[in-house]
Short mmCIF file of C-alpha atoms in Angstrom, two decimals:
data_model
loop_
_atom_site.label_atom_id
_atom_site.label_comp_id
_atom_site.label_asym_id
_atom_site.label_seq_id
_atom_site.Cartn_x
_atom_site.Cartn_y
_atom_site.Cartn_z
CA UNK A 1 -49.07 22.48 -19.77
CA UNK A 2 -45.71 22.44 -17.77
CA UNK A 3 -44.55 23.18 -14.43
CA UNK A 4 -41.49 24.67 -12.96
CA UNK A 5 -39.00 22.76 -11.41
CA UNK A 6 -36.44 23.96 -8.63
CA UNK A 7 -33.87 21.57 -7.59
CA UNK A 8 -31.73 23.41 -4.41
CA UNK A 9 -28.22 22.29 -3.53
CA UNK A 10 -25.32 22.85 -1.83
CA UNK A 11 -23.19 22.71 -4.93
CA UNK A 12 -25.53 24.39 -7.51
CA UNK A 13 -28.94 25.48 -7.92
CA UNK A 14 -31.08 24.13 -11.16
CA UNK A 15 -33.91 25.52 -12.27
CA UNK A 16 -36.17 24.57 -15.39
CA UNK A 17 -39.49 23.98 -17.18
CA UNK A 18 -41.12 20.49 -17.24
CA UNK A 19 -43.79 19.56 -19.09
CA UNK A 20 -46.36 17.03 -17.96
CA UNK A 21 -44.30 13.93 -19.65
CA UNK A 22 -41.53 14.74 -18.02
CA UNK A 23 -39.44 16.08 -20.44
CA UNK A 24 -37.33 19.54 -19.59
CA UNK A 25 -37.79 22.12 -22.17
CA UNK A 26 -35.49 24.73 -20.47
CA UNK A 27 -32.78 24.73 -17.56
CA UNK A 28 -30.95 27.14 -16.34
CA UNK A 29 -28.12 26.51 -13.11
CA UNK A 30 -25.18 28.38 -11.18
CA UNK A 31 -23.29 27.37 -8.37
CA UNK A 32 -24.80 27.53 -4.87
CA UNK A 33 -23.15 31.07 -3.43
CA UNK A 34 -21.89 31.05 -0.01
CA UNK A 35 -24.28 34.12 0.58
CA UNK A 36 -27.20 35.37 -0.93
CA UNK A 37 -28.38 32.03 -2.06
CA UNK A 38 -31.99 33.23 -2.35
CA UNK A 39 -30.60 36.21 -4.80
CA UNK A 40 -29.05 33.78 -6.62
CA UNK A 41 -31.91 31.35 -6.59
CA UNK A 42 -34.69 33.94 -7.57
CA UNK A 43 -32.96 35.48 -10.32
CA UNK A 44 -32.71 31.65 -12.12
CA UNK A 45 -36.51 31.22 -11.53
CA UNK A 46 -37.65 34.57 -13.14
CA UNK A 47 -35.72 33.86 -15.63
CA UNK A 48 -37.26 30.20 -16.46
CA UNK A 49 -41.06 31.82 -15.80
CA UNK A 50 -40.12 34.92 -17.99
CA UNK A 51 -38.52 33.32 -21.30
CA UNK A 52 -41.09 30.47 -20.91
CA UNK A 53 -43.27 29.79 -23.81
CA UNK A 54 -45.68 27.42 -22.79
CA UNK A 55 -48.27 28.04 -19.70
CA UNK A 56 -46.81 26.60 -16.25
CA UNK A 57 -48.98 25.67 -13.90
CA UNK A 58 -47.36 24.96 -10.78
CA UNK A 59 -43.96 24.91 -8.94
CA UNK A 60 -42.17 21.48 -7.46
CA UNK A 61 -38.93 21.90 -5.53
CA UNK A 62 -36.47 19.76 -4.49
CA UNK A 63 -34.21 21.15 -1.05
CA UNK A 64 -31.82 19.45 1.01
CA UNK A 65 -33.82 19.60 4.74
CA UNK A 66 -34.22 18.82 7.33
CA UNK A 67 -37.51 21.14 6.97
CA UNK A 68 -40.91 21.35 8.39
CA UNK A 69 -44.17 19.78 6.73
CA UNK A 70 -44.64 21.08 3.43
CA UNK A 71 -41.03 22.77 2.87
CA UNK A 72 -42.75 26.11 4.25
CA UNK A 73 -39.37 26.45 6.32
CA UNK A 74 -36.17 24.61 5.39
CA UNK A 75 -32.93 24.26 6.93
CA UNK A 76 -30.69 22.58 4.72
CA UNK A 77 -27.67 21.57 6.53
CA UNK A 78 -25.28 22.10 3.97
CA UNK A 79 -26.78 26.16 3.33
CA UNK A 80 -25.76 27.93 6.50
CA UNK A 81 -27.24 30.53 5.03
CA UNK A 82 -30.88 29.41 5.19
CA UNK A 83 -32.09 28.01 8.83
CA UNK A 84 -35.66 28.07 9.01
CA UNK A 85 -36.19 29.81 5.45
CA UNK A 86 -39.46 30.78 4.01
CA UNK A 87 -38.97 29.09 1.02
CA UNK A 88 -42.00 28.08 -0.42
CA UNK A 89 -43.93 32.17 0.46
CA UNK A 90 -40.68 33.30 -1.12
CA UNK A 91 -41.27 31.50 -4.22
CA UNK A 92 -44.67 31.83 -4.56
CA UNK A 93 -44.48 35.36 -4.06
CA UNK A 94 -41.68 35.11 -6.78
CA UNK A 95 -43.46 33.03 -9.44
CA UNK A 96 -46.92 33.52 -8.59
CA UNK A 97 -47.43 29.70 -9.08
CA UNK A 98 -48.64 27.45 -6.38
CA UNK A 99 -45.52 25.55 -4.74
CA UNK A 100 -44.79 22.03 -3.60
CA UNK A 101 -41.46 21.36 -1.55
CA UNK A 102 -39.81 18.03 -0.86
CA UNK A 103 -36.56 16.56 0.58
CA UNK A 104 -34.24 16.54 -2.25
CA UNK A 105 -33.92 12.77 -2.42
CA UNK A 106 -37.67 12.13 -2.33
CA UNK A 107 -38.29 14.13 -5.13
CA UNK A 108 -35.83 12.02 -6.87
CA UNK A 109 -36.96 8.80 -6.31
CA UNK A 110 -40.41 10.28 -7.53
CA UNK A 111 -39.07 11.21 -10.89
CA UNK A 112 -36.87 8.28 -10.82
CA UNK A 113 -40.36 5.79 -10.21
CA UNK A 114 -42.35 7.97 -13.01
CA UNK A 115 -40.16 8.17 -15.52
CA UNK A 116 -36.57 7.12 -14.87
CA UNK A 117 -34.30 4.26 -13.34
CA UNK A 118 -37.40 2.85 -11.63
CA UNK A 119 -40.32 2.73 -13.37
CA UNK A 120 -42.65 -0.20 -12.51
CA UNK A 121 -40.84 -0.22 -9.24
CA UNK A 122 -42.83 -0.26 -5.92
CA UNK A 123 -40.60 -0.76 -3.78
CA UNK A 124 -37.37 1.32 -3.79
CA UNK A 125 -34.97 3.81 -2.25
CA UNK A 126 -33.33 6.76 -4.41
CA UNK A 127 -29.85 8.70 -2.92
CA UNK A 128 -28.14 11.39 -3.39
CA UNK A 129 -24.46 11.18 -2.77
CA UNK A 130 -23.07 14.80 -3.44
CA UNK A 131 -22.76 17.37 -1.10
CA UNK A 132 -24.97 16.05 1.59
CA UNK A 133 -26.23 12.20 1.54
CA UNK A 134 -30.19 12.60 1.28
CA UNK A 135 -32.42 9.84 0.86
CA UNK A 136 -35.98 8.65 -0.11
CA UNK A 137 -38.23 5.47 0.09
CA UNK A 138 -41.18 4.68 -1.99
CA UNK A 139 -42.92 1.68 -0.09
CA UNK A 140 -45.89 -0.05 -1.64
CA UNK A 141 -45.46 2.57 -4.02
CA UNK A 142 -46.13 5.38 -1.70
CA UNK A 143 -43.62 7.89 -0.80
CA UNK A 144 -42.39 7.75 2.43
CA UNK A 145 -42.60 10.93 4.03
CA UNK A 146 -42.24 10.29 8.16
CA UNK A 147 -43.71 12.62 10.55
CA UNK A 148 -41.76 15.62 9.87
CA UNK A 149 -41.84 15.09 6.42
CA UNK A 150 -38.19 13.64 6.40
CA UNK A 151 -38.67 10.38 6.32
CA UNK A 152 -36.10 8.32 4.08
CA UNK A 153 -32.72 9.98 4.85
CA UNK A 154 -30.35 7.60 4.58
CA UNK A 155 -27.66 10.22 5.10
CA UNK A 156 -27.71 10.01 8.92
CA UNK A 157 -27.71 6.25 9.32
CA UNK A 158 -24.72 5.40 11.50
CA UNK A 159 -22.01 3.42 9.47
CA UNK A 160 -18.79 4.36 11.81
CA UNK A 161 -19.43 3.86 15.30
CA UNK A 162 -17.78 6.28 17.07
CA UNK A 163 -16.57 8.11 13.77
CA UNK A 164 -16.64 11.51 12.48
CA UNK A 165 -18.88 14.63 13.79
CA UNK A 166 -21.64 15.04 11.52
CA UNK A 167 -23.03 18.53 11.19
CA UNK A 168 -26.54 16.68 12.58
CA UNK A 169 -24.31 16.50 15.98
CA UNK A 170 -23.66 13.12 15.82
CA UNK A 171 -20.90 10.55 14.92
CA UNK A 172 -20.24 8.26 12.28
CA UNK A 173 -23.37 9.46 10.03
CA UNK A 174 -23.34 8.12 6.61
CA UNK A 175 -23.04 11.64 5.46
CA UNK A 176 -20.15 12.56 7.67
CA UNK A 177 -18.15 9.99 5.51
CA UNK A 178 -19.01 9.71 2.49
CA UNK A 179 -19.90 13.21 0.73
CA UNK A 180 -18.10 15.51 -0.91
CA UNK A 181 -16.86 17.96 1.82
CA UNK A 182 -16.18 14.88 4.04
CA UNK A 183 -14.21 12.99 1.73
CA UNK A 184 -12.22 16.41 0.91
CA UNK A 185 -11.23 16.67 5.00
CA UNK A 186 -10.74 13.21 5.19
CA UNK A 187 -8.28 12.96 2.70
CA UNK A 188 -7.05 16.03 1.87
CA UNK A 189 -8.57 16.36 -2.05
CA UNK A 190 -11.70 17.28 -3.63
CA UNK A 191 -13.67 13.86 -4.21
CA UNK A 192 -13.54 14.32 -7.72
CA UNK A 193 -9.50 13.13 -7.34
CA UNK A 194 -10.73 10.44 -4.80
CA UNK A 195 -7.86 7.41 -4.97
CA UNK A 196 -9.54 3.89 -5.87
CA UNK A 197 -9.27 3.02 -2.47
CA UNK A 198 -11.30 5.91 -1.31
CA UNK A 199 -13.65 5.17 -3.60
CA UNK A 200 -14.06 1.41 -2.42
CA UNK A 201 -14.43 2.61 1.39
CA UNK A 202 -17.17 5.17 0.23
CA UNK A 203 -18.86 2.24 -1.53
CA UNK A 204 -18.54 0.04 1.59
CA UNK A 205 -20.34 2.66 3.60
CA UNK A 206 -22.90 3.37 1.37
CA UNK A 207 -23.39 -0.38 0.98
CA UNK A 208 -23.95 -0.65 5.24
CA UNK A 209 -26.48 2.01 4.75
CA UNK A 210 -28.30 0.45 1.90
CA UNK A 211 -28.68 -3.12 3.46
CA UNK A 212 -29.77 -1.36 6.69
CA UNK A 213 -32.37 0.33 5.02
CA UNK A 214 -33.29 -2.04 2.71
CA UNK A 215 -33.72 -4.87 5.10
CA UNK A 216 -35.63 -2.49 7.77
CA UNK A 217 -38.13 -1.14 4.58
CA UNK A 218 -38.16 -4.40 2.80
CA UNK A 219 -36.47 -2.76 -0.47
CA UNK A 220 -35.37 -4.26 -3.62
CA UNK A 221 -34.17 -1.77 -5.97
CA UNK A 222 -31.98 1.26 -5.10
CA UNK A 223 -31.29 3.97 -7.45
CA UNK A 224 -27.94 6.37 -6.33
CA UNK A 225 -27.16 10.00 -7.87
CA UNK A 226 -25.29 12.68 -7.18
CA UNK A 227 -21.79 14.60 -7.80
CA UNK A 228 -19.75 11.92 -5.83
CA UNK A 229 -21.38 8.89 -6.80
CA UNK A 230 -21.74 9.78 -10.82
CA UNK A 231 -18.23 11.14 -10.25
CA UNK A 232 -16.71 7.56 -9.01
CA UNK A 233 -17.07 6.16 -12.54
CA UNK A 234 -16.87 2.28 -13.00
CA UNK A 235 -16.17 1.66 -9.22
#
């Protein structure tokens, strides 16, 4: 038994098989397309449910959001492409399968409490620092999902009063500072040739975030992914 797993980005699109211990038997992943991204996307996923060799039983997606309950429409903020896309009928009309949608960064804390970073944790919040800044709490070992089914994201916590325009429409958002495209117009290079310094002030405002958060949730653990935070190295 295995299920199919669809991880949807700004920077790339992953897709691949999963079986029930976690394990991925198959991946397949291209960079997100600045149009066309559900071309893109449904060409990776019959390609993982056609060369599969075991029996799948169900699809679990992680998208950037904000989205309604359920991921039936998303809006990722960094797809302009896709504002209030049918994601979850176009997948299941894709695949077949039955399909279960969650914020990026919840889904990752998920696999992170089941069988990564943070197992036997009950209390935690996982991040993704990349092209957006998503987050998401378990509390008491529950997810947190919120009323919208966006609870957790960290991203739009204010750590720059008065600072940059976020693409939420307001200023000094966590994610208007310290993602990849933000760091890029801040500074002039791609984060991946950030300066130490850069990387220090990034740190800093992901730190004001995290004690917010964490003091607000009553956290102890915090597990942080993502293209710009991996990329940052030792720092």
């Amino acid at each position: 038994m295995a299920f199919l797993a669809v991880d949807v980005g700004g920077t790339k699109l992953a897709v691949g098989i999963v079986d029930e211990r976690g394990t991925v038997l198959s991946k397949a992943i291209t960079p997100t397309p600045s149009e066309n991204v559900w071309g893109a996307l449904e060409e990776l996923v019959i390609g993982q449910v056609r060369d599969a060799n075991v029996e799948i039983v169900s699809c679990g997606v992680g998208c950037g959001g904000p989205m309604s309950p359920g991921g039936e429409d998303v809006s990722p903020l960094n797809i302009p492409d896709w504002r209030a896309f049918p994601l979850r009928d176009r997948l299941r009309h894709a695949t077949g399968l039955e399909v279960f949608i969650a914020n990026d960064a919840q889904a990752l804390v998920l696999g992170e409490v089941w069988c990564g970073a943070a197992q036997g944790r009950t209390d935690v919040i996982g991040m993704v620092v990349s092209t957006g800044v998503g987050g998401g709490i378990v509390s008491d070992g529950r997810l947190v999902t919120g009323r919208s089914g966006n609870g957790g994201h960290i991203g739009h916590v204010i750590v720059e009063p008065d600072g940059r325009r976020c693409a939420c429409g307001a200023r000094g958002c966590l994610e208007a500072h310290a993602s990849g495209p933000s760091i890029e117009a801040i500074t002039g290079v791609p984060a991946t040739h950030a300066t130490l310094q850069t990387k220090q002030l990034v740190g800093r405002q992901v730190g004001r975030a995290l004690a917010s958060v964490g003091a607000l949730m009553d956290l102890d653990y915090a597990v942080i992914g993502g293209s710009v935070a991996l990329g940052s190295g030792e720092p």
